Amino acid sequence: MTLINIRTLSAVVTLAAAGVLVPAGSASAMPDPPGDGWDHTFSALGVTVYAEEYGDRIAVCDTAANGASAVVNVWAGPWKYEAVASGFGTCTTHRASEGGAYNLPEGVYIDLYYKGDNGYATHSGYTNDH
């Protein structure tokens, strides 16, 4: 298999008075993951990916103040989508209710390629809705 090309995207981050990074847009602060009952948790340098099979909820979190965005590419046979969290302590979550590529097929192996340090992607996966 060839190396997956993971592109980086920028997100706007605001510095709060308490010195905490607060993301803008579709990213959410750290309480979303690890919040409630995630079926799978995968980590590599600078990134944690959470997956919940029912509802096809996948979150990517930037876990290092290293200047690199945390990125996950989701495959279910063909490539489905990429999610990016930019800024230490930020997370981005997608779920089946968003429709389209985010509604992953049932009983299919979901491949996740993720990184958070601008290095090579780490691979993990699971069988969806089994």
mmCIF file of N, CA, C and O in Angstrom, residues 14-51:
data_model
loop_
_atom_site.group_PDB
_atom_site.id
_atom_site.type_symbol
_atom_site.label_atom_id
_atom_site.label_comp_id
_atom_site.label_asym_id
_atom_site.label_seq_id
_atom_site.Cartn_x
_atom_site.Cartn_y
_atom_site.Cartn_z
ATOM 1 N N THR A 14 -8.454 30.960 19.261
ATOM 2 C CA THR A 14 -8.458 32.171 20.070
ATOM 3 C C THR A 14 -7.841 31.888 21.427
ATOM 4 O O THR A 14 -8.122 30.871 22.034
ATOM 5 N N LEU A 15 -7.002 32.789 21.905
ATOM 6 C CA LEU A 15 -6.391 32.636 23.219
ATOM 7 C C LEU A 15 -7.320 33.256 24.251
ATOM 8 O O LEU A 15 -7.557 34.456 24.263
ATOM 9 N N ALA A 16 -7.866 32.410 25.127
ATOM 10 C CA ALA A 16 -8.800 32.882 26.157
ATOM 11 C C ALA A 16 -8.039 33.547 27.299
ATOM 12 O O ALA A 16 -6.852 33.361 27.472
ATOM 13 N N ALA A 17 -8.730 34.305 28.107
ATOM 14 C CA ALA A 17 -8.103 35.037 29.212
ATOM 15 C C ALA A 17 -7.398 34.102 30.182
ATOM 16 O O ALA A 17 -6.384 34.453 30.765
ATOM 17 N N ALA A 18 -7.916 32.896 30.352
ATOM 18 C CA ALA A 18 -7.302 31.942 31.274
ATOM 19 C C ALA A 18 -6.100 31.251 30.663
ATOM 20 O O ALA A 18 -5.483 30.401 31.291
ATOM 21 N N GLY A 19 -5.765 31.580 29.435
ATOM 22 C CA GLY A 19 -4.611 30.959 28.795
ATOM 23 C C GLY A 19 -4.951 29.619 28.153
ATOM 24 O O GLY A 19 -4.060 28.867 27.806
ATOM 25 N N VAL A 20 -6.223 29.333 27.977
ATOM 26 C CA VAL A 20 -6.651 28.082 27.368
ATOM 27 C C VAL A 20 -6.963 28.342 25.907
ATOM 28 O O VAL A 20 -7.582 29.341 25.576
ATOM 29 N N LEU A 21 -6.571 27.434 25.034
ATOM 30 C CA LEU A 21 -6.905 27.592 23.631
ATOM 31 C C LEU A 21 -8.354 27.197 23.415
ATOM 32 O O LEU A 21 -8.779 26.114 23.780
ATOM 33 N N VAL A 22 -9.113 28.077 22.792
ATOM 34 C CA VAL A 22 -10.517 27.818 22.510
ATOM 35 C C VAL A 22 -10.683 27.830 21.001
ATOM 36 O O VAL A 22 -10.421 28.845 20.364
ATOM 37 N N PRO A 23 -11.092 26.701 20.409
ATOM 38 C CA PRO A 23 -11.204 26.640 18.960
ATOM 39 C C PRO A 23 -12.457 27.336 18.455
ATOM 40 O O PRO A 23 -13.453 27.447 19.154
ATOM 41 N N ALA A 24 -12.399 27.772 17.230
ATOM 42 C CA ALA A 24 -13.566 28.358 16.573
ATOM 43 C C ALA A 24 -14.035 27.395 15.494
ATOM 44 O O ALA A 24 -13.333 26.498 15.101
ATOM 45 N N GLY A 25 -15.228 27.591 14.994
ATOM 46 C CA GLY A 25 -15.738 26.772 13.902
ATOM 47 C C GLY A 25 -16.221 25.425 14.379
ATOM 48 O O GLY A 25 -16.814 25.306 15.439
ATOM 49 N N SER A 26 -15.939 24.358 13.598
ATOM 50 C CA SER A 26 -16.490 23.045 13.881
ATOM 51 C C SER A 26 -15.685 22.248 14.904
ATOM 52 O O SER A 26 -16.111 21.181 15.317
ATOM 53 N N ALA A 27 -14.524 22.716 15.292
ATOM 54 C CA ALA A 27 -13.747 22.007 16.304
ATOM 55 C C ALA A 27 -14.403 22.204 17.663
ATOM 56 O O ALA A 27 -15.102 23.173 17.896
ATOM 57 N N SER A 28 -14.160 21.265 18.571
ATOM 58 C CA SER A 28 -14.735 21.383 19.910
ATOM 59 C C SER A 28 -13.632 21.237 20.943
ATOM 60 O O SER A 28 -12.610 20.662 20.663
ATOM 61 N N ALA A 29 -13.838 21.775 22.135
ATOM 62 C CA ALA A 29 -12.842 21.688 23.188
ATOM 63 C C ALA A 29 -12.732 20.254 23.704
ATOM 64 O O ALA A 29 -13.581 19.428 23.437
ATOM 65 N N MET A 30 -11.697 19.956 24.448
ATOM 66 C CA MET A 30 -11.389 18.600 24.890
ATOM 67 C C MET A 30 -12.533 17.847 25.570
ATOM 68 O O MET A 30 -12.556 16.646 25.477
ATOM 69 N N PRO A 31 -13.516 18.449 26.240
ATOM 70 C CA PRO A 31 -14.530 17.629 26.900
ATOM 71 C C PRO A 31 -15.332 16.703 25.984
ATOM 72 O O PRO A 31 -15.837 15.706 26.434
ATOM 73 N N ASP A 32 -15.458 16.979 24.671
ATOM 74 C CA ASP A 32 -16.202 16.063 23.793
ATOM 75 C C ASP A 32 -15.553 14.689 23.837
ATOM 76 O O ASP A 32 -16.090 13.783 24.418
ATOM 77 N N PRO A 33 -14.398 14.453 23.278
ATOM 78 C CA PRO A 33 -13.647 13.241 23.603
ATOM 79 C C PRO A 33 -12.789 13.585 24.810
ATOM 80 O O PRO A 33 -12.259 14.681 24.832
ATOM 81 N N PRO A 34 -12.634 12.766 25.771
ATOM 82 C CA PRO A 34 -13.089 11.387 25.876
ATOM 83 C C PRO A 34 -14.461 11.221 26.485
ATOM 84 O O PRO A 34 -14.874 10.082 26.681
ATOM 85 N N GLY A 35 -15.185 12.262 26.800
ATOM 86 C CA GLY A 35 -16.562 12.233 27.259
ATOM 87 C C GLY A 35 -17.188 10.882 27.530
ATOM 88 O O GLY A 35 -16.776 10.147 28.396
ATOM 89 N N ASP A 36 -18.186 10.530 26.753
ATOM 90 C CA ASP A 36 -18.948 9.309 27.003
ATOM 91 C C ASP A 36 -18.521 8.152 26.116
ATOM 92 O O ASP A 36 -18.068 8.336 25.012
ATOM 93 N N GLY A 37 -18.633 6.964 26.588
ATOM 94 C CA GLY A 37 -18.510 5.663 25.958
ATOM 95 C C GLY A 37 -17.951 5.519 24.565
ATOM 96 O O GLY A 37 -18.664 5.106 23.670
ATOM 97 N N TRP A 38 -16.717 5.838 24.339
ATOM 98 C CA TRP A 38 -16.087 5.603 23.040
ATOM 99 C C TRP A 38 -15.718 4.127 22.947
ATOM 100 O O TRP A 38 -15.174 3.553 23.884
ATOM 101 N N ASP A 39 -16.000 3.509 21.800
ATOM 102 C CA ASP A 39 -15.686 2.094 21.604
ATOM 103 C C ASP A 39 -14.196 1.850 21.387
ATOM 104 O O ASP A 39 -13.678 0.805 21.768
ATOM 105 N N HIS A 40 -13.518 2.789 20.747
ATOM 106 C CA HIS A 40 -12.101 2.620 20.416
ATOM 107 C C HIS A 40 -11.360 3.930 20.648
ATOM 108 O O HIS A 40 -11.880 5.003 20.346
ATOM 109 N N THR A 41 -10.124 3.829 21.148
ATOM 110 C CA THR A 41 -9.250 4.977 21.312
ATOM 111 C C THR A 41 -7.885 4.592 20.761
ATOM 112 O O THR A 41 -7.323 3.561 21.140
ATOM 113 N N PHE A 42 -7.353 5.407 19.854
ATOM 114 C CA PHE A 42 -6.057 5.152 19.227
ATOM 115 C C PHE A 42 -5.205 6.403 19.394
ATOM 116 O O PHE A 42 -5.699 7.515 19.226
ATOM 117 N N SER A 43 -3.921 6.220 19.698
ATOM 118 C CA SER A 43 -3.043 7.371 19.909
ATOM 119 C C SER A 43 -1.697 7.186 19.223
ATOM 120 O O SER A 43 -1.201 6.069 19.078
ATOM 121 N N ALA A 44 -1.135 8.304 18.832
ATOM 122 C CA ALA A 44 0.232 8.383 18.321
ATOM 123 C C ALA A 44 0.756 9.735 18.784
ATOM 124 O O ALA A 44 0.019 10.519 19.393
ATOM 125 N N LEU A 45 1.997 10.030 18.486
ATOM 126 C CA LEU A 45 2.608 11.277 18.916
ATOM 127 C C LEU A 45 1.785 12.476 18.438
ATOM 128 O O LEU A 45 1.612 12.687 17.245
ATOM 129 N N GLY A 46 1.204 13.227 19.369
ATOM 130 C CA GLY A 46 0.479 14.445 19.052
ATOM 131 C C GLY A 46 -0.970 14.274 18.628
ATOM 132 O O GLY A 46 -1.623 15.251 18.291
ATOM 133 N N VAL A 47 -1.494 13.049 18.652
ATOM 134 C CA VAL A 47 -2.857 12.825 18.172
ATOM 135 C C VAL A 47 -3.536 11.695 18.939
ATOM 136 O O VAL A 47 -2.898 10.710 19.294
ATOM 137 N N THR A 48 -4.826 11.871 19.212
ATOM 138 C CA THR A 48 -5.670 10.787 19.724
ATOM 139 C C THR A 48 -6.924 10.764 18.868
ATOM 140 O O THR A 48 -7.504 11.808 18.569
ATOM 141 N N VAL A 49 -7.314 9.545 18.462
ATOM 142 C CA VAL A 49 -8.517 9.348 17.656
ATOM 143 C C VAL A 49 -9.481 8.501 18.462
ATOM 144 O O VAL A 49 -9.097 7.476 19.027
ATOM 145 N N TYR A 50 -10.734 8.945 18.540
ATOM 146 C CA TYR A 50 -11.784 8.229 19.251
ATOM 147 C C TYR A 50 -12.813 7.773 18.224
ATOM 148 O O TYR A 50 -13.138 8.519 17.297
ATOM 149 N N ALA A 51 -13.350 6.554 18.405
ATOM 150 C CA ALA A 51 -14.363 6.049 17.482
ATOM 151 C C ALA A 51 -15.492 5.381 18.251
ATOM 152 O O ALA A 51 -15.248 4.618 19.188
#
